[in-house]
Coordinates of C-alpha atoms in Angstrom, one line a residue:
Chain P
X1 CA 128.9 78.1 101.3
X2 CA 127.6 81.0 99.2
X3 CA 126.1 78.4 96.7
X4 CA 124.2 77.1 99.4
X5 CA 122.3 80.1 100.0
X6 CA 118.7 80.6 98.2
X7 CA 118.5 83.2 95.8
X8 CA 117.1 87.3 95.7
X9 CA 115.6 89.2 93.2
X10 CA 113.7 92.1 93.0
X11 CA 110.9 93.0 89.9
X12 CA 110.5 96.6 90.2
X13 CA 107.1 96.2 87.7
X14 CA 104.6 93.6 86.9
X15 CA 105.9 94.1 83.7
X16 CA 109.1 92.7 84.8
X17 CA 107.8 90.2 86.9
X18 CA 108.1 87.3 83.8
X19 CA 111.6 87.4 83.7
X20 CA 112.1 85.3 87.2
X21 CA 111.0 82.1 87.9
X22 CA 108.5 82.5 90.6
X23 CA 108.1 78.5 91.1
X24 CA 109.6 77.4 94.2
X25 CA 110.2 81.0 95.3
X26 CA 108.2 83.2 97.8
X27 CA 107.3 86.3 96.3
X28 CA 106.4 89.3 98.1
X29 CA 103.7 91.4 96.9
X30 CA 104.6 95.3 98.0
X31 CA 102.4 97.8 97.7
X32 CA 103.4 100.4 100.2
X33 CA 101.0 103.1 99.7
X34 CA 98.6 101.7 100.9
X35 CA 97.1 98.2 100.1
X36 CA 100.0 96.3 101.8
X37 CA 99.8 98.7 104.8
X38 CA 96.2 98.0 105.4
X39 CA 96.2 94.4 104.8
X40 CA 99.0 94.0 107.8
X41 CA 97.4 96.8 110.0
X42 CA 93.7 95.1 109.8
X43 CA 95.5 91.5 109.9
X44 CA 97.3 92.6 113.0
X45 CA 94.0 94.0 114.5
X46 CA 92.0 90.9 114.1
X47 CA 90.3 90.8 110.7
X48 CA 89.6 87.8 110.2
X49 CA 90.9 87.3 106.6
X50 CA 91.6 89.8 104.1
X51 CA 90.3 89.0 100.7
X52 CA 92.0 91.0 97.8
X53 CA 89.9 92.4 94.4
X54 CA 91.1 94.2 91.2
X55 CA 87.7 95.8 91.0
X56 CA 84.9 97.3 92.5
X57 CA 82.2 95.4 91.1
X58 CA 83.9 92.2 92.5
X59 CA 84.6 93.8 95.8
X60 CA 80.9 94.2 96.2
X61 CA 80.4 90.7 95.2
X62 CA 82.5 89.1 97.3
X63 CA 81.8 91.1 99.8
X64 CA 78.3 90.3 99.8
X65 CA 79.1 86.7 99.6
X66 CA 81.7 86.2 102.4
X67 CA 79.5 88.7 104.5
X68 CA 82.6 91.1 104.9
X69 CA 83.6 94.7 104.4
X70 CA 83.6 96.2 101.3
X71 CA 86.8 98.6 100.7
X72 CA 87.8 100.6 98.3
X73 CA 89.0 103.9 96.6
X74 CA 88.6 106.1 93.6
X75 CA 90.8 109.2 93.2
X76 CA 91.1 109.5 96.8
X77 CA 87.5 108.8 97.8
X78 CA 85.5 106.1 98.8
X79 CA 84.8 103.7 95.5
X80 CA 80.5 104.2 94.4
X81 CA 78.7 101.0 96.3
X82 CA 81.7 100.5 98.6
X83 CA 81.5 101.3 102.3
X84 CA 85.3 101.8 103.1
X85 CA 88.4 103.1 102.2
X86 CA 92.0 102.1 101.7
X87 CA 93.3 103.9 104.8
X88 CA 94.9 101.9 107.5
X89 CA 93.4 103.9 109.8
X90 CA 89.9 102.9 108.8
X91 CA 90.5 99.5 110.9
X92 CA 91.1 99.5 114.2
X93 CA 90.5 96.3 116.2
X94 CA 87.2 97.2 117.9
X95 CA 85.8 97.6 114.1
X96 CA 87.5 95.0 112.1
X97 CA 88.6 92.1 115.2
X98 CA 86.9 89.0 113.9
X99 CA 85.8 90.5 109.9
X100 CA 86.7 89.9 106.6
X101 CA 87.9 93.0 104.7
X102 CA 87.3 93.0 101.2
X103 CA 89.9 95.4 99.6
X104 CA 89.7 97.2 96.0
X105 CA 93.8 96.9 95.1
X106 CA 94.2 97.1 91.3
X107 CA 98.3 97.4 91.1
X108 CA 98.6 94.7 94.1
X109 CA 95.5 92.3 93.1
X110 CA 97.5 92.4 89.7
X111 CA 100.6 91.2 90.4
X112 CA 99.2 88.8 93.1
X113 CA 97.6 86.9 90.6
X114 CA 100.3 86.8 88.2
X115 CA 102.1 85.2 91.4
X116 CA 99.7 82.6 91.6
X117 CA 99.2 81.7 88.4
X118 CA 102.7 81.6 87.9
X119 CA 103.3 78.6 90.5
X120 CA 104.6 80.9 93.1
X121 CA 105.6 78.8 96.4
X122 CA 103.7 81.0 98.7
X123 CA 102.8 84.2 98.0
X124 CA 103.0 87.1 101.4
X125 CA 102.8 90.6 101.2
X126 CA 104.9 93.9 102.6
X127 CA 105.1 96.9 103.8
X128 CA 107.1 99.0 106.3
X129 CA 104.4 98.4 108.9
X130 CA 105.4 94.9 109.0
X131 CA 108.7 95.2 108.0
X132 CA 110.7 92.5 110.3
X133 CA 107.9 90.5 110.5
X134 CA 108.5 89.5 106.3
X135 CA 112.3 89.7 107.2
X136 CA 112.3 86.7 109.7
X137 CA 109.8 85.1 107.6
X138 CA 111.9 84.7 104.7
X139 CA 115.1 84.1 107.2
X140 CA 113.3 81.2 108.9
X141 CA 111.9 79.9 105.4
X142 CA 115.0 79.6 103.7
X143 CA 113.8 79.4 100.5
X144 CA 114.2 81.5 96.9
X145 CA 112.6 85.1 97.2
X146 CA 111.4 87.9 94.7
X147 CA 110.7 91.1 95.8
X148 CA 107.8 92.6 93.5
X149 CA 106.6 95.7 93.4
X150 CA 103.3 96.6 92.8
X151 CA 104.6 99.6 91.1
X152 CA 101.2 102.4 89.7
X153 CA 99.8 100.4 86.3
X154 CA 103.5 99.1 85.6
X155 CA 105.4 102.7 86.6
X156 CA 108.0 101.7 88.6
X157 CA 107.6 104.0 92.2
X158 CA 109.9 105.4 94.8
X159 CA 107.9 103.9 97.4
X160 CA 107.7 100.5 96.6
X161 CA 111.4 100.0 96.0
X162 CA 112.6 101.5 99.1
X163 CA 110.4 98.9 100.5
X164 CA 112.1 95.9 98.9
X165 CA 115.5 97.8 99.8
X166 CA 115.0 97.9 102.9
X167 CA 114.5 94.0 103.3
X168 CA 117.6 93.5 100.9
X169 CA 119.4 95.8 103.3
X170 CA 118.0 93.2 106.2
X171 CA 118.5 89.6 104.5
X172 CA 121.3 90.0 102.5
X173 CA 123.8 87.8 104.2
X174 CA 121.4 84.8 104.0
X175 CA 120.8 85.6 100.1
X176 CA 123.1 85.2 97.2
X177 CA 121.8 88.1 95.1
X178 CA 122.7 88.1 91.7
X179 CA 120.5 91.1 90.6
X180 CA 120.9 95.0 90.0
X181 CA 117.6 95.9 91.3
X182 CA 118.0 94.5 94.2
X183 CA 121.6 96.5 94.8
X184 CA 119.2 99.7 93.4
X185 CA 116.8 99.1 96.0
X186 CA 119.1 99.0 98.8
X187 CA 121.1 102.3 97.7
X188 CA 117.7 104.2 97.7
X189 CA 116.6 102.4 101.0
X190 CA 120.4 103.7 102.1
X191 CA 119.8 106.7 100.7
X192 CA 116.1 107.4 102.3
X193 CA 116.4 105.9 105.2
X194 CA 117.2 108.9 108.1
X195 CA 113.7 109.9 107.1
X196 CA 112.1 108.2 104.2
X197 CA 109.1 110.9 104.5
X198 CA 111.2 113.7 104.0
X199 CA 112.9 111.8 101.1
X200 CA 109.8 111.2 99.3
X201 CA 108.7 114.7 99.8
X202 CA 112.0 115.3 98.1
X203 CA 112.1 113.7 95.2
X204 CA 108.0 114.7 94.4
X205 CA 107.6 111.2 94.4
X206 CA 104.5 110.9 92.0
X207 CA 102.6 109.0 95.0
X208 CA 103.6 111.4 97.4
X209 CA 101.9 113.7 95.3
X210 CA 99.4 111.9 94.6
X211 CA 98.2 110.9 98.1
X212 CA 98.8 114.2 99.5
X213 CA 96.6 116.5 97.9
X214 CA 93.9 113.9 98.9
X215 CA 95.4 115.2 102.4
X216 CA 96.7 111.6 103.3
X217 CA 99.6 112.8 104.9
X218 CA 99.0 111.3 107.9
X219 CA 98.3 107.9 106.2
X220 CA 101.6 108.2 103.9
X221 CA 103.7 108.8 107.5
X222 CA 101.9 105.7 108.9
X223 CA 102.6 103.2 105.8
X224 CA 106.0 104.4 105.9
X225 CA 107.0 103.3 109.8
X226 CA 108.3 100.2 109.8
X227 CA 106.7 97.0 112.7
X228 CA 103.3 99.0 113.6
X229 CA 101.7 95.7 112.2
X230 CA 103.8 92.8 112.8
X231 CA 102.5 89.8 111.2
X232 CA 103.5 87.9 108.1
X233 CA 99.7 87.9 105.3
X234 CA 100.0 84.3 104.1
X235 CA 97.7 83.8 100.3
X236 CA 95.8 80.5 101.1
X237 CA 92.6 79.7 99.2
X238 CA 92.1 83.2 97.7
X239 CA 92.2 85.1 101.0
X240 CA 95.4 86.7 103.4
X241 CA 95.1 85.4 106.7
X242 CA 97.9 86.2 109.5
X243 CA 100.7 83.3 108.3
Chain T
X1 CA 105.9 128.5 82.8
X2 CA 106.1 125.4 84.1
X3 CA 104.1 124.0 82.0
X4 CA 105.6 124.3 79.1
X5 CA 108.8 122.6 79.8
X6 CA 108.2 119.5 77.8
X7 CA 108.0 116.2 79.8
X8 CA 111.1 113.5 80.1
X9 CA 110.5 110.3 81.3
X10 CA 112.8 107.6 82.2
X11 CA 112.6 103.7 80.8
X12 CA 114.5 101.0 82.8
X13 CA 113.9 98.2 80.5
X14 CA 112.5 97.3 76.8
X15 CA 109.9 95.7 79.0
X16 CA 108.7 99.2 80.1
X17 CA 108.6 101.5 77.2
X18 CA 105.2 100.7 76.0
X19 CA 104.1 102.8 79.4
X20 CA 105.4 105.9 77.0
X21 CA 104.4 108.1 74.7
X22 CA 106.9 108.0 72.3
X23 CA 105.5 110.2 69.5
X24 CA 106.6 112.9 69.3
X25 CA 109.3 112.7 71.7
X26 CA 112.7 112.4 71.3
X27 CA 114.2 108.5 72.9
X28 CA 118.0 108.3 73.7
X29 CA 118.8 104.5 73.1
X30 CA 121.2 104.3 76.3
X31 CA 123.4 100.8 76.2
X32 CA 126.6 101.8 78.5
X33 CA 128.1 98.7 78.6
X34 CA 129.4 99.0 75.7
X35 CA 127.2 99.7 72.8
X36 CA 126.3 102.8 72.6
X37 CA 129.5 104.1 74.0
X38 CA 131.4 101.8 71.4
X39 CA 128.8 103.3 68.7
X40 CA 129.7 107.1 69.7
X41 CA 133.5 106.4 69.8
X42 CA 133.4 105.1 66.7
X43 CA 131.5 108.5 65.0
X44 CA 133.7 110.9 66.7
X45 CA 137.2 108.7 65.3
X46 CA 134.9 109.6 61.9
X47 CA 133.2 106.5 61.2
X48 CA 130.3 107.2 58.0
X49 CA 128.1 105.0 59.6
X50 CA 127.1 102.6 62.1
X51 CA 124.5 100.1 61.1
X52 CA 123.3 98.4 64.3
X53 CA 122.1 94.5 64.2
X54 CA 120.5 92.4 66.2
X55 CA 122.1 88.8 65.1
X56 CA 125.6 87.7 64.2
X57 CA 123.4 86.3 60.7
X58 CA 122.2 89.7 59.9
X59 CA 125.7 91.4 61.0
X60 CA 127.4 89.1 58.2
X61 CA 124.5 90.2 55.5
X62 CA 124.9 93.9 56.1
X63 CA 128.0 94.0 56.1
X64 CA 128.7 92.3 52.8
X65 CA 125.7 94.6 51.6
X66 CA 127.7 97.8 52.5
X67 CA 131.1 96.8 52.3
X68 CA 131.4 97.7 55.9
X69 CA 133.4 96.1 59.3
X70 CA 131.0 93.3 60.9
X71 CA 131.5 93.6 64.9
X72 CA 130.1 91.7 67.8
X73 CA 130.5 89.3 70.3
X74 CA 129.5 86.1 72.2
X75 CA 130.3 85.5 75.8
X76 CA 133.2 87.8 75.5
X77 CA 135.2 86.8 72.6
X78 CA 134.8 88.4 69.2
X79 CA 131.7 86.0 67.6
X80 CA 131.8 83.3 64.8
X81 CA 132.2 84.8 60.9
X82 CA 132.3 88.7 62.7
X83 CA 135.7 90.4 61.9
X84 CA 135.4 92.5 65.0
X85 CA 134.4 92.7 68.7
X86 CA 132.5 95.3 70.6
X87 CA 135.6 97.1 72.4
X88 CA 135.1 101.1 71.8
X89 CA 139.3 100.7 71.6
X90 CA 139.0 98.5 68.5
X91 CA 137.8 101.9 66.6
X92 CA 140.6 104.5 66.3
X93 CA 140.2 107.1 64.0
X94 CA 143.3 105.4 61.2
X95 CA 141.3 102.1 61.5
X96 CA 137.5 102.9 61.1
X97 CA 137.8 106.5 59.5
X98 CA 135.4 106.7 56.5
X99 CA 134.3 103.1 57.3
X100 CA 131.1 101.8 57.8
X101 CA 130.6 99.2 61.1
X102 CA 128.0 97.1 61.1
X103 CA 127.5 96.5 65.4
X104 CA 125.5 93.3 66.3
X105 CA 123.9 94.2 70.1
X106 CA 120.7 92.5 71.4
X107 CA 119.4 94.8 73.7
X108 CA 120.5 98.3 72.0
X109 CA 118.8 97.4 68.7
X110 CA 115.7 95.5 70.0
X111 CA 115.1 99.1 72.0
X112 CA 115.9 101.0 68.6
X113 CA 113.6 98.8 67.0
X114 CA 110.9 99.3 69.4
X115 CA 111.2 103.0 69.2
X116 CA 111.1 103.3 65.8
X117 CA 107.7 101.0 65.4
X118 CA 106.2 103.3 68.0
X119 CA 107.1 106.5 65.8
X120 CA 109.4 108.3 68.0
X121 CA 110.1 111.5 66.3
X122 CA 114.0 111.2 66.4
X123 CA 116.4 108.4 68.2
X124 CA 120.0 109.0 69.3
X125 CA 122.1 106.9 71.5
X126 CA 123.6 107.9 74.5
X127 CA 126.6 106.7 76.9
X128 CA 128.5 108.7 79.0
X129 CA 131.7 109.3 76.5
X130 CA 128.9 111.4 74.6
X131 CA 127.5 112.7 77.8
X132 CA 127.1 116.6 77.4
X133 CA 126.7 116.0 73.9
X134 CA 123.6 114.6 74.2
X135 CA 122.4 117.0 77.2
X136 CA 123.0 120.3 74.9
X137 CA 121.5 118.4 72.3
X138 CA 118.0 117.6 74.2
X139 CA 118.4 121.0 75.4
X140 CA 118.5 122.7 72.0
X141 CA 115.2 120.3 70.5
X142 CA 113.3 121.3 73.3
X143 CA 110.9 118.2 73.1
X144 CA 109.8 115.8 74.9
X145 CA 112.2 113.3 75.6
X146 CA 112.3 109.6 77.1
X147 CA 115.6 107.9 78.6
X148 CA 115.2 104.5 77.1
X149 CA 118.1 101.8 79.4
X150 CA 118.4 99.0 77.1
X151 CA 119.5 97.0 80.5
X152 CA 119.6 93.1 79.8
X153 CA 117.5 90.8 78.3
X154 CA 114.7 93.2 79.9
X155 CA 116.6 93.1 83.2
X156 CA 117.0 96.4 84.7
X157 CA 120.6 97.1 84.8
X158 CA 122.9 99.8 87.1
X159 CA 125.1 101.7 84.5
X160 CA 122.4 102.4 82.1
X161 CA 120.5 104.0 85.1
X162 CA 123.4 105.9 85.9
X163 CA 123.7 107.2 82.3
X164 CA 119.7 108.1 82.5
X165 CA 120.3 110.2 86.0
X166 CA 123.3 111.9 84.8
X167 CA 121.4 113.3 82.2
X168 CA 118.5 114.2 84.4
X169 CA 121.0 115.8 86.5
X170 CA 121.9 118.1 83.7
X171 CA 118.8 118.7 82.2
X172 CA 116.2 119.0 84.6
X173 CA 115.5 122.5 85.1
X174 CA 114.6 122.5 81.6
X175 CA 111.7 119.9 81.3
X176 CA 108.6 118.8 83.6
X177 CA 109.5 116.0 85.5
X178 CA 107.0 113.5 86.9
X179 CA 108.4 110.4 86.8
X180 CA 109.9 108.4 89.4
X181 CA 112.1 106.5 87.6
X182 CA 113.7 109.4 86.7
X183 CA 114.0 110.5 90.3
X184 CA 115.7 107.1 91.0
X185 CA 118.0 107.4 88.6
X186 CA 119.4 110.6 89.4
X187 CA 119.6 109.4 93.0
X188 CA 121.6 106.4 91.8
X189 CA 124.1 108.7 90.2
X190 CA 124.3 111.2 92.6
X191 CA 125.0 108.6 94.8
X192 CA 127.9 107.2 92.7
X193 CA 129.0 110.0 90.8
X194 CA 132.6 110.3 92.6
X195 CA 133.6 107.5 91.4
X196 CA 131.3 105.5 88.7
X197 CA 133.8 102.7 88.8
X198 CA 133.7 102.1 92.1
X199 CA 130.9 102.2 92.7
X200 CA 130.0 99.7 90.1
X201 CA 132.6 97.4 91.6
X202 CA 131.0 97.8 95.1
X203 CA 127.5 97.4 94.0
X204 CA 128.4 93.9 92.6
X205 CA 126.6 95.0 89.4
X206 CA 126.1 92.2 87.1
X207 CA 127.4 93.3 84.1
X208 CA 130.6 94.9 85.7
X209 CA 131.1 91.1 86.7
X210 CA 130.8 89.6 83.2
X211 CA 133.1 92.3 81.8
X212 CA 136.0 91.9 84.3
X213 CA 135.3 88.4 84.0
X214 CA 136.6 89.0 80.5
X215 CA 139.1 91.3 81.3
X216 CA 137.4 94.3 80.2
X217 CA 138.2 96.9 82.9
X218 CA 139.6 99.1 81.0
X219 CA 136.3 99.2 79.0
X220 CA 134.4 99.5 81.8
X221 CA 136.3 102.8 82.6
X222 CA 136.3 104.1 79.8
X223 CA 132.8 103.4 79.3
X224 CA 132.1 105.6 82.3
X225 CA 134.1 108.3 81.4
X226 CA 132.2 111.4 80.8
X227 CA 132.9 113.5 77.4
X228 CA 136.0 111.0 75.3
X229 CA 133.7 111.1 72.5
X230 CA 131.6 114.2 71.7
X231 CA 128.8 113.4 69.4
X232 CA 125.4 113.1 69.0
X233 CA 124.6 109.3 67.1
X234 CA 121.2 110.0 65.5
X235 CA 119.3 107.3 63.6
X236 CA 118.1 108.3 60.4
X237 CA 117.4 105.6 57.2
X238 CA 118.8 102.5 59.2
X239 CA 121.9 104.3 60.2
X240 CA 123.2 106.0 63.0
X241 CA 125.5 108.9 62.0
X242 CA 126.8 112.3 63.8
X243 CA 124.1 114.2 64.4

């Protein structure tokens, strides 16, 4: 019966990403602070599609071309020629209901396209805010899964992992998981879980850091709260649209 | 003050050590199960040398070259035209004293290698029977220092992680930390630190299965106990000798 059960992995780096076959499998793109966050929370408030870039110049391009948002940050600010910003709370429904969102996401974009050109079955992406909603996706799919994390240019982060620990921690019984990462993930997920703000604090996460002295704290506390934005963002012809 | 506590940054994988700086810095090759533990035992029992390999072929060339014991394995069982296997119990001070042993392991020596081509400024190996050696050691240098796992065939793997946070444990009020691998790992190990073995055994890791497989548990223990073998293995002309 075990054999029977697809199998888990989890890449904690683009980097790492080669060593699993991706073909057949549904790999989840996580990117927890904040590009998966805000492609769920402006999914699950209407946008139309959400179109993921690895740079500014091509966010205004496309963004120009599909008539959409432009989106985008630099060191905590706004990205020059963009009119938006990677914070989830930047899209509520009354602005973004019926838009496409063009987001600037250089870890995420990254590994999204390695995905893809990798042969990846389908391709969805995570985040605490939509937490369950990946969980019974890949429970009702049945199918191989990796995990990857987005990680900061190739540095594995706190953040990302407890994401992909916290699905292990979910799926587990429907997986056979042959893989330390994955059993790393879920003993930080464990570990974090009675308040996975506090733990980040904690452990300086660089991130944490990071996103905090931009005074994102507020954003940080939202992209850590799992089923705010409960849909499943499906890849299809170079766009995320609600799966 | 801060400030000048020099950095230390933890590598889980081969993969991931071109995200480093390592000139200048000091890497700890860290292979727990059971190179580098094998390679420390066998310097304390007062081994001259230990010449690690990467292939059985070059094992066999060396050691004719030096006169010294070939060692290594395949799937478990000591490997075709080697004299010896990679059991840190196959080294007692009557049988390797004054001896030279020439130690074939893939992911060890690939990491070395790596190091060493990226002008690391001194490389020693690390495993917990060498544990504080190596902490007072890094200690004394005062320089910056990366935790290199040599995990598996670029997989990231549990007990080399564990090594890493044991020694970020130790060390960490004595270095600038910013890093959160580093973080991770010294979660992982706090979080198995009562019991290494067990907690190996529980988390299913995946080279604690091929080892008991083998019926290498007593290995495995001794491999994560801390101190057996107090000595600091540092690489210097092609050879790794006490420190």
């Amino acid at each position: 019966m075990h054999n029977n059960k697809p199998s888990l992995y989890t890449s904690f780096s683009p980097a790492l990403i080669d060593l699993y076959d991706l073909s057949n499998a549904i790999v989840v793109i996580i990117d927890v602070l904040r590009a998966t966050s805000t492609i769920a929370t402006a999914l699950h408030n209407g946008a139309k599609s959400v179109i993921p870039v690895d740079s500014v110049g091509r966010c205004i391009e496309i963004a120009r071309q599909v008539d959409g948002i432009s989106a985008g940050e630099r060191d905590g600010k706004i990205a020059e020629g963009l009119s938006y910003g990677n914070s989830p709370f930047e899209y509520p429904a009354e602005f973004i209901g019926g838009k496409t969102l063009v987001l600037t996401t250089t870890n995420g974009t990254k590994l999204l396209h390695m995905a893809l050109n990798r042969g990846a079955l389908h391709i969805v992406t995570g985040s605490f805010p939509n937490l369950s909603a990946v969980c019974d996706y890949l429970l009702v799919e049945n199918k191989p899964v990796i995990l990857g994390c987005a990680a900061w240019k190739d540095r594995v982060n706190i953040e990302d992992m407890l994401f992909a620990g916290a699905v292990v921690n979910r799926v587990k019984d429907h997986f056979s998981i042959n893989c330390d990462s994955s059993q790393v993930a879920e003993t930080m997920y464990l570990s974090a879980s009675a308040d996975l703000f506090a733990f980040m604090k904690a452990k300086n996460a660089s991130h944490y850091h990071r996103l905090n002295n931009y005074g994102l704290e507020k954003d940080i506390r939202y992209c850590l709260t799992a089923d705010l934005a409960p849909v499943v963002p499906l890849y299809t012809n170079g766009q995320l649209v609600k799966g």
